mmCIF file with all atom_site columns, C-alpha atoms in Angstrom:
data_model
loop_
_atom_site.group_PDB
_atom_site.id
_atom_site.type_symbol
_atom_site.label_atom_id
_atom_site.label_alt_id
_atom_site.label_comp_id
_atom_site.label_asym_id
_atom_site.label_entity_id
_atom_site.label_seq_id
_atom_site.pdbx_PDB_ins_code
_atom_site.Cartn_x
_atom_site.Cartn_y
_atom_site.Cartn_z
_atom_site.occupancy
_atom_site.B_iso_or_equiv
_atom_site.pdbx_formal_charge
_atom_site.auth_seq_id
_atom_site.auth_comp_id
_atom_site.auth_asym_id
_atom_site.auth_atom_id
_atom_site.pdbx_PDB_model_num
ATOM 1   C CA . MET A 1 1   ? -131.947 29.620 22.154 1.00 0.00 ? 1   MET A CA 1
ATOM 2   C CA . ALA A 1 2   ? -130.075 29.581 25.855 1.00 0.00 ? 2   ALA A CA 1
ATOM 3   C CA . GLU A 1 3   ? -131.875 29.721 28.693 1.00 0.00 ? 3   GLU A CA 1
ATOM 4   C CA . LEU A 1 4   ? -131.293 32.134 31.667 1.00 0.00 ? 4   LEU A CA 1
ATOM 5   C CA . ALA A 1 5   ? -129.439 30.367 34.541 1.00 0.00 ? 5   ALA A CA 1
ATOM 6   C CA . MET A 1 6   ? -129.211 33.673 36.932 1.00 0.00 ? 6   MET A CA 1
ATOM 7   C CA . ARG A 1 7   ? -130.358 37.243 36.804 1.00 0.00 ? 7   ARG A CA 1
ATOM 8   C CA . ALA A 1 8   ? -128.679 39.774 39.525 1.00 0.00 ? 8   ALA A CA 1
ATOM 9   C CA . THR A 1 9   ? -130.534 42.824 39.477 1.00 0.00 ? 9   THR A CA 1
ATOM 10  C CA . GLU A 1 10  ? -129.161 46.045 41.503 1.00 0.00 ? 10  GLU A CA 1
ATOM 11  C CA . LEU A 1 11  ? -127.355 44.088 44.001 1.00 0.00 ? 11  LEU A CA 1
ATOM 12  C CA . VAL A 1 12  ? -125.936 46.334 46.904 1.00 0.00 ? 12  VAL A CA 1
ATOM 13  C CA . LYS A 1 13  ? -123.665 45.114 49.836 1.00 0.00 ? 13  LYS A CA 1
ATOM 14  C CA . TRP A 1 14  ? -122.264 47.279 52.353 1.00 0.00 ? 14  TRP A CA 1
ATOM 15  C CA . PHE A 1 15  ? -120.068 46.631 55.561 1.00 0.00 ? 15  PHE A CA 1
ATOM 16  C CA . GLY A 1 16  ? -120.068 48.683 58.648 1.00 0.00 ? 16  GLY A CA 1
ATOM 17  C CA . GLU A 1 17  ? -122.045 51.779 59.646 1.00 0.00 ? 17  GLU A CA 1
ATOM 18  C CA . GLY A 1 18  ? -121.601 55.479 59.844 1.00 0.00 ? 18  GLY A CA 1
ATOM 19  C CA . GLU A 1 19  ? -117.907 56.435 59.224 1.00 0.00 ? 19  GLU A CA 1
ATOM 20  C CA . THR A 1 20  ? -117.036 52.757 58.810 1.00 0.00 ? 20  THR A CA 1
ATOM 21  C CA . LYS A 1 21  ? -119.764 51.837 56.223 1.00 0.00 ? 21  LYS A CA 1
ATOM 22  C CA . THR A 1 22  ? -117.756 50.424 53.042 1.00 0.00 ? 22  THR A CA 1
ATOM 23  C CA . VAL A 1 23  ? -119.933 49.777 50.131 1.00 0.00 ? 23  VAL A CA 1
ATOM 24  C CA . ALA A 1 24  ? -118.435 46.663 48.334 1.00 0.00 ? 24  ALA A CA 1
ATOM 25  C CA . VAL A 1 25  ? -120.671 46.228 45.678 1.00 0.00 ? 25  VAL A CA 1
ATOM 26  C CA . HIS A 1 26  ? -122.950 49.355 44.156 1.00 0.00 ? 26  HIS A CA 1
ATOM 27  C CA . GLU A 1 27  ? -126.046 48.122 42.200 1.00 0.00 ? 27  GLU A CA 1
ATOM 28  C CA . ILE A 1 28  ? -124.713 45.496 40.011 1.00 0.00 ? 28  ILE A CA 1
ATOM 29  C CA . SER A 1 29  ? -126.790 43.932 37.475 1.00 0.00 ? 29  SER A CA 1
ATOM 30  C CA . PHE A 1 30  ? -125.917 40.994 34.759 1.00 0.00 ? 30  PHE A CA 1
ATOM 31  C CA . ASP A 1 31  ? -127.373 37.811 33.558 1.00 0.00 ? 31  ASP A CA 1
ATOM 32  C CA . ALA A 1 32  ? -125.772 34.463 33.343 1.00 0.00 ? 32  ALA A CA 1
ATOM 33  C CA . TRP A 1 33  ? -126.736 31.849 30.564 1.00 0.00 ? 33  TRP A CA 1
ATOM 34  C CA . PHE A 1 34  ? -126.658 28.135 30.789 1.00 0.00 ? 34  PHE A CA 1
ATOM 35  C CA . GLY A 1 35  ? -124.137 27.029 28.267 1.00 0.00 ? 35  GLY A CA 1
ATOM 36  C CA . GLU A 1 36  ? -121.639 29.723 28.900 1.00 0.00 ? 36  GLU A CA 1
ATOM 37  C CA . MET A 1 37  ? -118.458 30.188 30.808 1.00 0.00 ? 37  MET A CA 1
ATOM 38  C CA . LEU A 1 38  ? -118.637 33.989 32.351 1.00 0.00 ? 38  LEU A CA 1
ATOM 39  C CA . PHE A 1 39  ? -115.514 35.502 33.802 1.00 0.00 ? 39  PHE A CA 1
ATOM 40  C CA . ILE A 1 40  ? -115.603 38.197 36.193 1.00 0.00 ? 40  ILE A CA 1
ATOM 41  C CA . GLU A 1 41  ? -112.148 40.111 36.357 1.00 0.00 ? 41  GLU A CA 1
ATOM 42  C CA . GLY A 1 42  ? -111.015 43.165 38.108 1.00 0.00 ? 42  GLY A CA 1
ATOM 43  C CA . PRO A 1 43  ? -108.256 44.479 40.537 1.00 0.00 ? 43  PRO A CA 1
ATOM 44  C CA . SER A 1 44  ? -108.122 43.606 44.186 1.00 0.00 ? 44  SER A CA 1
ATOM 45  C CA . GLY A 1 45  ? -110.646 45.008 46.143 1.00 0.00 ? 45  GLY A CA 1
ATOM 46  C CA . SER A 1 46  ? -113.041 45.673 43.350 1.00 0.00 ? 46  SER A CA 1
ATOM 47  C CA . GLY A 1 47  ? -115.766 43.703 45.209 1.00 0.00 ? 47  GLY A CA 1
ATOM 48  C CA . LYS A 1 48  ? -115.704 40.265 42.954 1.00 0.00 ? 48  LYS A CA 1
ATOM 49  C CA . THR A 1 49  ? -115.544 37.894 45.717 1.00 0.00 ? 49  THR A CA 1
ATOM 50  C CA . THR A 1 50  ? -118.351 39.464 47.506 1.00 0.00 ? 50  THR A CA 1
ATOM 51  C CA . LEU A 1 51  ? -120.596 39.587 44.487 1.00 0.00 ? 51  LEU A CA 1
ATOM 52  C CA . LEU A 1 52  ? -119.855 35.912 44.175 1.00 0.00 ? 52  LEU A CA 1
ATOM 53  C CA . SER A 1 53  ? -121.135 35.363 47.858 1.00 0.00 ? 53  SER A CA 1
ATOM 54  C CA . LEU A 1 54  ? -124.109 37.500 47.081 1.00 0.00 ? 54  LEU A CA 1
ATOM 55  C CA . ILE A 1 55  ? -125.108 35.247 43.994 1.00 0.00 ? 55  ILE A CA 1
ATOM 56  C CA . SER A 1 56  ? -124.427 31.691 45.518 1.00 0.00 ? 56  SER A CA 1
ATOM 57  C CA . GLY A 1 57  ? -126.679 32.433 48.790 1.00 0.00 ? 57  GLY A CA 1
ATOM 58  C CA . ILE A 1 58  ? -123.557 32.761 51.128 1.00 0.00 ? 58  ILE A CA 1
ATOM 59  C CA . LEU A 1 59  ? -123.919 36.332 51.838 1.00 0.00 ? 59  LEU A CA 1
ATOM 60  C CA . ARG A 1 60  ? -127.306 38.104 51.944 1.00 0.00 ? 60  ARG A CA 1
ATOM 61  C CA . PRO A 1 61  ? -127.306 41.416 50.074 1.00 0.00 ? 61  PRO A CA 1
ATOM 62  C CA . ASN A 1 62  ? -128.655 44.486 51.641 1.00 0.00 ? 62  ASN A CA 1
ATOM 63  C CA . SER A 1 63  ? -130.665 45.213 48.492 1.00 0.00 ? 63  SER A CA 1
ATOM 64  C CA . GLY A 1 64  ? -131.131 43.965 44.982 1.00 0.00 ? 64  GLY A CA 1
ATOM 65  C CA . THR A 1 65  ? -132.423 40.415 44.022 1.00 0.00 ? 65  THR A CA 1
ATOM 66  C CA . VAL A 1 66  ? -130.924 37.209 42.515 1.00 0.00 ? 66  VAL A CA 1
ATOM 67  C CA . MET A 1 67  ? -133.061 34.942 40.423 1.00 0.00 ? 67  MET A CA 1
ATOM 68  C CA . VAL A 1 68  ? -131.958 31.690 39.656 1.00 0.00 ? 68  VAL A CA 1
ATOM 69  C CA . GLU A 1 69  ? -133.778 29.460 37.322 1.00 0.00 ? 69  GLU A CA 1
ATOM 70  C CA . GLY A 1 70  ? -136.397 31.804 37.794 1.00 0.00 ? 70  GLY A CA 1
ATOM 71  C CA . GLN A 1 71  ? -136.723 31.560 41.849 1.00 0.00 ? 71  GLN A CA 1
ATOM 72  C CA . ASP A 1 72  ? -135.539 34.514 43.944 1.00 0.00 ? 72  ASP A CA 1
ATOM 73  C CA . LEU A 1 73  ? -132.932 33.110 46.271 1.00 0.00 ? 73  LEU A CA 1
ATOM 74  C CA . TRP A 1 74  ? -132.973 35.731 48.854 1.00 0.00 ? 74  TRP A CA 1
ATOM 75  C CA . ALA A 1 75  ? -136.753 35.012 49.208 1.00 0.00 ? 75  ALA A CA 1
ATOM 76  C CA . MET A 1 76  ? -136.052 31.479 49.929 1.00 0.00 ? 76  MET A CA 1
ATOM 77  C CA . THR A 1 77  ? -135.987 30.106 53.761 1.00 0.00 ? 77  THR A CA 1
ATOM 78  C CA . SER A 1 78  ? -132.711 29.388 55.067 1.00 0.00 ? 78  SER A CA 1
ATOM 79  C CA . ASP A 1 79  ? -133.524 25.321 54.789 1.00 0.00 ? 79  ASP A CA 1
ATOM 80  C CA . ARG A 1 80  ? -134.081 26.102 50.948 1.00 0.00 ? 80  ARG A CA 1
ATOM 81  C CA . ILE A 1 81  ? -131.042 28.193 50.432 1.00 0.00 ? 81  ILE A CA 1
ATOM 82  C CA . ALA A 1 82  ? -128.991 25.421 52.269 1.00 0.00 ? 82  ALA A CA 1
ATOM 83  C CA . ASP A 1 83  ? -130.596 23.123 49.831 1.00 0.00 ? 83  ASP A CA 1
ATOM 84  C CA . PHE A 1 84  ? -130.091 25.250 46.752 1.00 0.00 ? 84  PHE A CA 1
ATOM 85  C CA . ARG A 1 85  ? -126.250 25.691 47.571 1.00 0.00 ? 85  ARG A CA 1
ATOM 86  C CA . LEU A 1 86  ? -125.927 21.743 47.740 1.00 0.00 ? 86  LEU A CA 1
ATOM 87  C CA . ASN A 1 87  ? -127.856 20.623 44.824 1.00 0.00 ? 87  ASN A CA 1
ATOM 88  C CA . LYS A 1 88  ? -127.498 23.882 42.477 1.00 0.00 ? 88  LYS A CA 1
ATOM 89  C CA . VAL A 1 89  ? -124.042 25.250 43.108 1.00 0.00 ? 89  VAL A CA 1
ATOM 90  C CA . GLY A 1 90  ? -120.733 24.023 43.184 1.00 0.00 ? 90  GLY A CA 1
ATOM 91  C CA . PHE A 1 91  ? -118.262 26.677 44.944 1.00 0.00 ? 91  PHE A CA 1
ATOM 92  C CA . VAL A 1 92  ? -114.335 26.834 44.656 1.00 0.00 ? 92  VAL A CA 1
ATOM 93  C CA . PHE A 1 93  ? -113.342 28.925 47.475 1.00 0.00 ? 93  PHE A CA 1
ATOM 94  C CA . GLN A 1 94  ? -110.005 30.963 47.369 1.00 0.00 ? 94  GLN A CA 1
ATOM 95  C CA . ASP A 1 95  ? -108.976 29.651 50.615 1.00 0.00 ? 95  ASP A CA 1
ATOM 96  C CA . TYR A 1 96  ? -110.267 26.163 49.729 1.00 0.00 ? 96  TYR A CA 1
ATOM 97  C CA . HIS A 1 97  ? -112.459 25.621 52.769 1.00 0.00 ? 97  HIS A CA 1
ATOM 98  C CA . LEU A 1 98  ? -111.087 21.982 53.249 1.00 0.00 ? 98  LEU A CA 1
ATOM 99  C CA . PHE A 1 99  ? -111.816 19.717 56.197 1.00 0.00 ? 99  PHE A CA 1
ATOM 100 C CA . PRO A 1 100 ? -108.519 19.017 58.097 1.00 0.00 ? 100 PRO A CA 1
ATOM 101 C CA . ARG A 1 101 ? -109.554 15.931 59.675 1.00 0.00 ? 101 ARG A CA 1
ATOM 102 C CA . LEU A 1 102 ? -110.711 14.566 56.432 1.00 0.00 ? 102 LEU A CA 1
ATOM 103 C CA . THR A 1 103 ? -108.411 12.740 53.789 1.00 0.00 ? 103 THR A CA 1
ATOM 104 C CA . THR A 1 104 ? -107.930 14.281 50.197 1.00 0.00 ? 104 THR A CA 1
ATOM 105 C CA . VAL A 1 105 ? -110.681 11.833 48.652 1.00 0.00 ? 105 VAL A CA 1
ATOM 106 C CA . GLU A 1 106 ? -113.039 12.454 51.584 1.00 0.00 ? 106 GLU A CA 1
ATOM 107 C CA . ASN A 1 107 ? -112.930 16.127 51.086 1.00 0.00 ? 107 ASN A CA 1
ATOM 108 C CA . VAL A 1 108 ? -113.773 15.421 47.463 1.00 0.00 ? 108 VAL A CA 1
ATOM 109 C CA . ALA A 1 109 ? -116.337 13.080 48.364 1.00 0.00 ? 109 ALA A CA 1
ATOM 110 C CA . ILE A 1 110 ? -118.472 15.392 50.610 1.00 0.00 ? 110 ILE A CA 1
ATOM 111 C CA . PRO A 1 111 ? -121.259 16.659 48.276 1.00 0.00 ? 111 PRO A CA 1
ATOM 112 C CA . LEU A 1 112 ? -121.663 13.241 46.784 1.00 0.00 ? 112 LEU A CA 1
ATOM 113 C CA . ILE A 1 113 ? -122.106 11.573 50.448 1.00 0.00 ? 113 ILE A CA 1
ATOM 114 C CA . LEU A 1 114 ? -124.387 14.751 51.519 1.00 0.00 ? 114 LEU A CA 1
ATOM 115 C CA . LYS A 1 115 ? -126.661 13.931 48.235 1.00 0.00 ? 115 LYS A CA 1
ATOM 116 C CA . ARG A 1 116 ? -126.909 10.320 49.844 1.00 0.00 ? 116 ARG A CA 1
ATOM 117 C CA . LEU A 1 117 ? -124.822 8.128  47.498 1.00 0.00 ? 117 LEU A CA 1
ATOM 118 C CA . ASP A 1 118 ? -123.336 5.031  48.562 1.00 0.00 ? 118 ASP A CA 1
ATOM 119 C CA . TRP A 1 119 ? -119.985 5.638  50.394 1.00 0.00 ? 119 TRP A CA 1
ATOM 120 C CA . ASN A 1 120 ? -117.871 3.585  48.194 1.00 0.00 ? 120 ASN A CA 1
ATOM 121 C CA . GLU A 1 121 ? -119.556 4.914  44.952 1.00 0.00 ? 121 GLU A CA 1
ATOM 122 C CA . SER A 1 122 ? -118.787 8.627  46.531 1.00 0.00 ? 122 SER A CA 1
ATOM 123 C CA . ILE A 1 123 ? -115.281 7.492  47.108 1.00 0.00 ? 123 ILE A CA 1
ATOM 124 C CA . ASN A 1 124 ? -114.783 6.145  43.716 1.00 0.00 ? 124 ASN A CA 1
ATOM 125 C CA . GLU A 1 125 ? -116.220 9.056  41.826 1.00 0.00 ? 125 GLU A CA 1
ATOM 126 C CA . ALA A 1 126 ? -114.184 11.180 43.937 1.00 0.00 ? 126 ALA A CA 1
ATOM 127 C CA . MET A 1 127 ? -111.037 9.479  42.764 1.00 0.00 ? 127 MET A CA 1
ATOM 128 C CA . LYS A 1 128 ? -111.821 9.851  39.156 1.00 0.00 ? 128 LYS A CA 1
ATOM 129 C CA . TYR A 1 129 ? -111.791 13.684 39.927 1.00 0.00 ? 129 TYR A CA 1
ATOM 130 C CA . LEU A 1 130 ? -108.528 13.460 41.805 1.00 0.00 ? 130 LEU A CA 1
ATOM 131 C CA . GLU A 1 131 ? -107.262 12.166 38.693 1.00 0.00 ? 131 GLU A CA 1
ATOM 132 C CA . ILE A 1 132 ? -108.526 14.882 36.527 1.00 0.00 ? 132 ILE A CA 1
ATOM 133 C CA . VAL A 1 133 ? -106.631 17.260 38.603 1.00 0.00 ? 133 VAL A CA 1
ATOM 134 C CA . GLY A 1 134 ? -103.385 15.292 38.948 1.00 0.00 ? 134 GLY A CA 1
ATOM 135 C CA . ILE A 1 135 ? -103.266 14.593 42.496 1.00 0.00 ? 135 ILE A CA 1
ATOM 136 C CA . LYS A 1 136 ? -104.940 10.897 42.746 1.00 0.00 ? 136 LYS A CA 1
ATOM 137 C CA . ASP A 1 137 ? -101.595 9.940  44.611 1.00 0.00 ? 137 ASP A CA 1
ATOM 138 C CA . ARG A 1 138 ? -102.512 12.340 47.484 1.00 0.00 ? 138 ARG A CA 1
ATOM 139 C CA . ALA A 1 139 ? -105.897 10.750 48.086 1.00 0.00 ? 139 ALA A CA 1
ATOM 140 C CA . LEU A 1 140 ? -105.240 9.494  51.338 1.00 0.00 ? 140 LEU A CA 1
ATOM 141 C CA . LEU A 1 141 ? -103.432 12.339 52.678 1.00 0.00 ? 141 LEU A CA 1
ATOM 142 C CA . PRO A 1 142 ? -104.960 15.088 55.147 1.00 0.00 ? 142 PRO A CA 1
ATOM 143 C CA . PRO A 1 143 ? -105.047 18.780 53.638 1.00 0.00 ? 143 PRO A CA 1
ATOM 144 C CA . VAL A 1 144 ? -102.271 19.848 55.962 1.00 0.00 ? 144 VAL A CA 1
ATOM 145 C CA . LYS A 1 145 ? -99.664  17.498 54.171 1.00 0.00 ? 145 LYS A CA 1
ATOM 146 C CA . LEU A 1 146 ? -100.691 19.074 50.763 1.00 0.00 ? 146 LEU A CA 1
ATOM 147 C CA . SER A 1 147 ? -99.228  22.286 49.402 1.00 0.00 ? 147 SER A CA 1
ATOM 148 C CA . GLY A 1 148 ? -101.268 25.437 48.442 1.00 0.00 ? 148 GLY A CA 1
ATOM 149 C CA . GLY A 1 149 ? -101.527 24.242 44.748 1.00 0.00 ? 149 GLY A CA 1
ATOM 150 C CA . GLU A 1 150 ? -102.384 20.730 45.624 1.00 0.00 ? 150 GLU A CA 1
ATOM 151 C CA . GLN A 1 151 ? -105.269 22.071 47.987 1.00 0.00 ? 151 GLN A CA 1
ATOM 152 C CA . GLN A 1 152 ? -106.471 24.325 45.475 1.00 0.00 ? 152 GLN A CA 1
ATOM 153 C CA . ARG A 1 153 ? -106.717 21.455 43.119 1.00 0.00 ? 153 ARG A CA 1
ATOM 154 C CA . VAL A 1 154 ? -108.720 19.339 45.891 1.00 0.00 ? 154 VAL A CA 1
ATOM 155 C CA . ALA A 1 155 ? -111.369 22.061 45.953 1.00 0.00 ? 155 ALA A CA 1
ATOM 156 C CA . ILE A 1 156 ? -111.819 22.226 42.172 1.00 0.00 ? 156 ILE A CA 1
ATOM 157 C CA . ALA A 1 157 ? -112.165 18.527 42.217 1.00 0.00 ? 157 ALA A CA 1
ATOM 158 C CA . ARG A 1 158 ? -114.848 18.664 45.008 1.00 0.00 ? 158 ARG A CA 1
ATOM 159 C CA . ALA A 1 159 ? -116.764 21.171 43.386 1.00 0.00 ? 159 ALA A CA 1
ATOM 160 C CA . ILE A 1 160 ? -116.911 19.514 39.856 1.00 0.00 ? 160 ILE A CA 1
ATOM 161 C CA . ALA A 1 161 ? -117.490 16.133 41.484 1.00 0.00 ? 161 ALA A CA 1
ATOM 162 C CA . SER A 1 162 ? -121.308 16.840 42.299 1.00 0.00 ? 162 SER A CA 1
ATOM 163 C CA . ARG A 1 163 ? -122.053 18.089 38.886 1.00 0.00 ? 163 ARG A CA 1
ATOM 164 C CA . PRO A 1 164 ? -124.192 21.241 39.763 1.00 0.00 ? 164 PRO A CA 1
ATOM 165 C CA . ASP A 1 165 ? -126.093 23.198 37.450 1.00 0.00 ? 165 ASP A CA 1
ATOM 166 C CA . ILE A 1 166 ? -123.954 26.540 38.245 1.00 0.00 ? 166 ILE A CA 1
ATOM 167 C CA . LEU A 1 167 ? -120.276 26.412 39.077 1.00 0.00 ? 167 LEU A CA 1
ATOM 168 C CA . ILE A 1 168 ? -118.628 29.172 40.873 1.00 0.00 ? 168 ILE A CA 1
ATOM 169 C CA . PHE A 1 169 ? -115.056 29.529 40.933 1.00 0.00 ? 169 PHE A CA 1
ATOM 170 C CA . ASP A 1 170 ? -112.949 32.286 42.975 1.00 0.00 ? 170 ASP A CA 1
ATOM 171 C CA . GLU A 1 171 ? -109.458 32.443 41.506 1.00 0.00 ? 171 GLU A CA 1
ATOM 172 C CA . PRO A 1 172 ? -109.406 28.415 40.792 1.00 0.00 ? 172 PRO A CA 1
ATOM 173 C CA . THR A 1 173 ? -106.150 28.495 38.701 1.00 0.00 ? 173 THR A CA 1
ATOM 174 C CA . ALA A 1 174 ? -104.182 30.827 41.117 1.00 0.00 ? 174 ALA A CA 1
ATOM 175 C CA . SER A 1 175 ? -102.112 28.473 43.066 1.00 0.00 ? 175 SER A CA 1
ATOM 176 C CA . LEU A 1 176 ? -101.542 26.041 39.857 1.00 0.00 ? 176 LEU A CA 1
ATOM 177 C CA . ASP A 1 177 ? -99.155  25.718 37.024 1.00 0.00 ? 177 ASP A CA 1
ATOM 178 C CA . GLY A 1 178 ? -100.029 26.912 33.484 1.00 0.00 ? 178 GLY A CA 1
ATOM 179 C CA . ASP A 1 179 ? -100.466 23.530 31.967 1.00 0.00 ? 179 ASP A CA 1
ATOM 180 C CA . THR A 1 180 ? -102.669 22.121 35.111 1.00 0.00 ? 180 THR A CA 1
ATOM 181 C CA . GLY A 1 181 ? -104.695 25.462 34.934 1.00 0.00 ? 181 GLY A CA 1
ATOM 182 C CA . ARG A 1 182 ? -105.411 25.006 31.250 1.00 0.00 ? 182 ARG A CA 1
ATOM 183 C CA . ARG A 1 183 ? -106.062 21.126 31.616 1.00 0.00 ? 183 ARG A CA 1
ATOM 184 C CA . ILE A 1 184 ? -108.702 21.881 34.292 1.00 0.00 ? 184 ILE A CA 1
ATOM 185 C CA . LEU A 1 185 ? -110.555 24.515 32.358 1.00 0.00 ? 185 LEU A CA 1
ATOM 186 C CA . GLU A 1 186 ? -110.524 22.308 29.320 1.00 0.00 ? 186 GLU A CA 1
ATOM 187 C CA . PHE A 1 187 ? -111.870 19.571 31.149 1.00 0.00 ? 187 PHE A CA 1
ATOM 188 C CA . VAL A 1 188 ? -114.506 21.630 32.816 1.00 0.00 ? 188 VAL A CA 1
ATOM 189 C CA . LYS A 1 189 ? -115.599 23.310 29.648 1.00 0.00 ? 189 LYS A CA 1
ATOM 190 C CA . LYS A 1 190 ? -115.570 19.858 27.496 1.00 0.00 ? 190 LYS A CA 1
ATOM 191 C CA . ASN A 1 191 ? -117.397 17.681 30.230 1.00 0.00 ? 191 ASN A CA 1
ATOM 192 C CA . ILE A 1 192 ? -119.113 19.708 32.643 1.00 0.00 ? 192 ILE A CA 1
ATOM 193 C CA . LEU A 1 193 ? -120.177 22.853 30.799 1.00 0.00 ? 193 LEU A CA 1
ATOM 194 C CA . ASN A 1 194 ? -123.517 22.195 28.395 1.00 0.00 ? 194 ASN A CA 1
ATOM 195 C CA . GLU A 1 195 ? -126.755 23.765 27.456 1.00 0.00 ? 195 GLU A CA 1
ATOM 196 C CA . LYS A 1 196 ? -128.157 23.185 31.014 1.00 0.00 ? 196 LYS A CA 1
ATOM 197 C CA . ARG A 1 197 ? -125.181 24.353 33.023 1.00 0.00 ? 197 ARG A CA 1
ATOM 198 C CA . CYS A 1 198 ? -123.668 27.703 33.730 1.00 0.00 ? 198 CYS A CA 1
ATOM 199 C CA . ILE A 1 199 ? -120.126 28.259 34.949 1.00 0.00 ? 199 ILE A CA 1
ATOM 200 C CA . ILE A 1 200 ? -118.996 31.888 36.534 1.00 0.00 ? 200 ILE A CA 1
ATOM 201 C CA . ILE A 1 201 ? -115.340 32.391 37.367 1.00 0.00 ? 201 ILE A CA 1
ATOM 202 C CA . VAL A 1 202 ? -113.506 35.201 39.114 1.00 0.00 ? 202 VAL A CA 1
ATOM 203 C CA . THR A 1 203 ? -109.967 35.264 37.975 1.00 0.00 ? 203 THR A CA 1
ATOM 204 C CA . HIS A 1 204 ? -106.706 37.443 37.230 1.00 0.00 ? 204 HIS A CA 1
ATOM 205 C CA . ASP A 1 205 ? -105.154 34.647 35.453 1.00 0.00 ? 205 ASP A CA 1
ATOM 206 C CA . SER A 1 206 ? -104.673 35.612 31.696 1.00 0.00 ? 206 SER A CA 1
ATOM 207 C CA . ARG A 1 207 ? -103.709 32.123 30.662 1.00 0.00 ? 207 ARG A CA 1
ATOM 208 C CA . ILE A 1 208 ? -107.263 31.085 30.962 1.00 0.00 ? 208 ILE A CA 1
ATOM 209 C CA . PHE A 1 209 ? -109.044 33.897 29.482 1.00 0.00 ? 209 PHE A CA 1
ATOM 210 C CA . GLU A 1 210 ? -109.677 32.071 26.215 1.00 0.00 ? 210 GLU A CA 1
ATOM 211 C CA . TYR A 1 211 ? -111.901 29.603 27.820 1.00 0.00 ? 211 TYR A CA 1
ATOM 212 C CA . ALA A 1 212 ? -114.371 32.599 28.674 1.00 0.00 ? 212 ALA A CA 1
ATOM 213 C CA . ASP A 1 213 ? -117.726 33.396 26.575 1.00 0.00 ? 213 ASP A CA 1
ATOM 214 C CA . ARG A 1 214 ? -117.993 36.592 28.186 1.00 0.00 ? 214 ARG A CA 1
ATOM 215 C CA . ILE A 1 215 ? -115.865 38.813 30.433 1.00 0.00 ? 215 ILE A CA 1
ATOM 216 C CA . ILE A 1 216 ? -117.470 41.024 33.014 1.00 0.00 ? 216 ILE A CA 1
ATOM 217 C CA . LYS A 1 217 ? -114.916 43.909 34.081 1.00 0.00 ? 217 LYS A CA 1
ATOM 218 C CA . MET A 1 218 ? -115.340 45.372 37.729 1.00 0.00 ? 218 MET A CA 1
ATOM 219 C CA . GLU A 1 219 ? -113.631 48.164 39.542 1.00 0.00 ? 219 GLU A CA 1
ATOM 220 C CA . ASP A 1 220 ? -114.583 49.787 42.810 1.00 0.00 ? 220 ASP A CA 1
ATOM 221 C CA . GLY A 1 221 ? -117.659 47.624 43.253 1.00 0.00 ? 221 GLY A CA 1
ATOM 222 C CA . ARG A 1 222 ? -119.133 48.611 39.927 1.00 0.00 ? 222 ARG A CA 1
ATOM 223 C CA . ILE A 1 223 ? -119.336 46.791 36.268 1.00 0.00 ? 223 ILE A CA 1
ATOM 224 C CA . THR A 1 224 ? -117.345 48.934 34.153 1.00 0.00 ? 224 THR A CA 1
ATOM 225 C CA . GLY A 1 225 ? -117.817 47.057 30.862 1.00 0.00 ? 225 GLY A CA 1
ATOM 226 C CA . ILE A 1 226 ? -118.729 43.632 29.343 1.00 0.00 ? 226 ILE A CA 1
ATOM 227 C CA . GLU A 1 227 ? -116.687 42.067 26.540 1.00 0.00 ? 227 GLU A CA 1
ATOM 228 C CA . GLN A 1 228 ? -116.404 38.817 24.525 1.00 0.00 ? 228 GLN A CA 1
ATOM 229 C CA . GLY A 1 229 ? -114.182 36.012 25.562 1.00 0.00 ? 229 GLY A CA 1
ATOM 230 C CA . GLY A 1 230 ? -111.497 34.379 23.669 1.00 0.00 ? 230 GLY A CA 1
ATOM 231 C CA . GLU A 1 231 ? -107.636 35.026 23.595 1.00 0.00 ? 231 GLU A CA 1
ATOM 232 C CA . ARG A 1 232 ? -106.575 38.416 24.201 1.00 0.00 ? 232 ARG A CA 1
ATOM 233 C CA . GLU A 1 233 ? -103.313 40.226 24.291 1.00 0.00 ? 233 GLU A CA 1
ATOM 234 C CA . GLU A 1 234 ? -101.622 40.594 27.530 1.00 0.00 ? 234 GLU A CA 1
#
């Protein structure tokens, strides 16, 4: 029987006050299980990215709870939340969040170095993941020398390099061609996803829906439905 990786309960997040107050997430509740690839889809502005920030320890909710492996995330101290993000979660941001003064391979090696792996070992491991996403030949270049699609690949490689328990992707294939996007998802599902790992993906990319085990549909900050994954008609 699958084990529960994460449980979000009645999450609420708003921005601003008074007349400028905007509620981005309305009482969202869902479970995510180890061994599954859970997709979250919905139109722009539906609250998907805000929800990802709430469940990954980046943005504190106004109310509600996030239980991760039986622990209340937002009851943790700031140091423990930082440790949680380093050791439990790999996050691929839609806008990459790469360090401009580092080379491509050094960007990918960051989480490995933070875990106190030897420098050479970290770089060697990072190179393996750059090869997976198809840009090993860009290893010594800084991000400014890469295209948008190449920067996205670096962010994906960095997230999967540390092999965290929970992987969270915000539009991971938006800037990639179809073959590369499918190759990344195939690799992640075959080599990273297992009975002790959970993957949560926000995407508009219908080309990768077949890799989902379940799909949460969102609109206006609310869940409007949950369906089984697999290929669907466009």
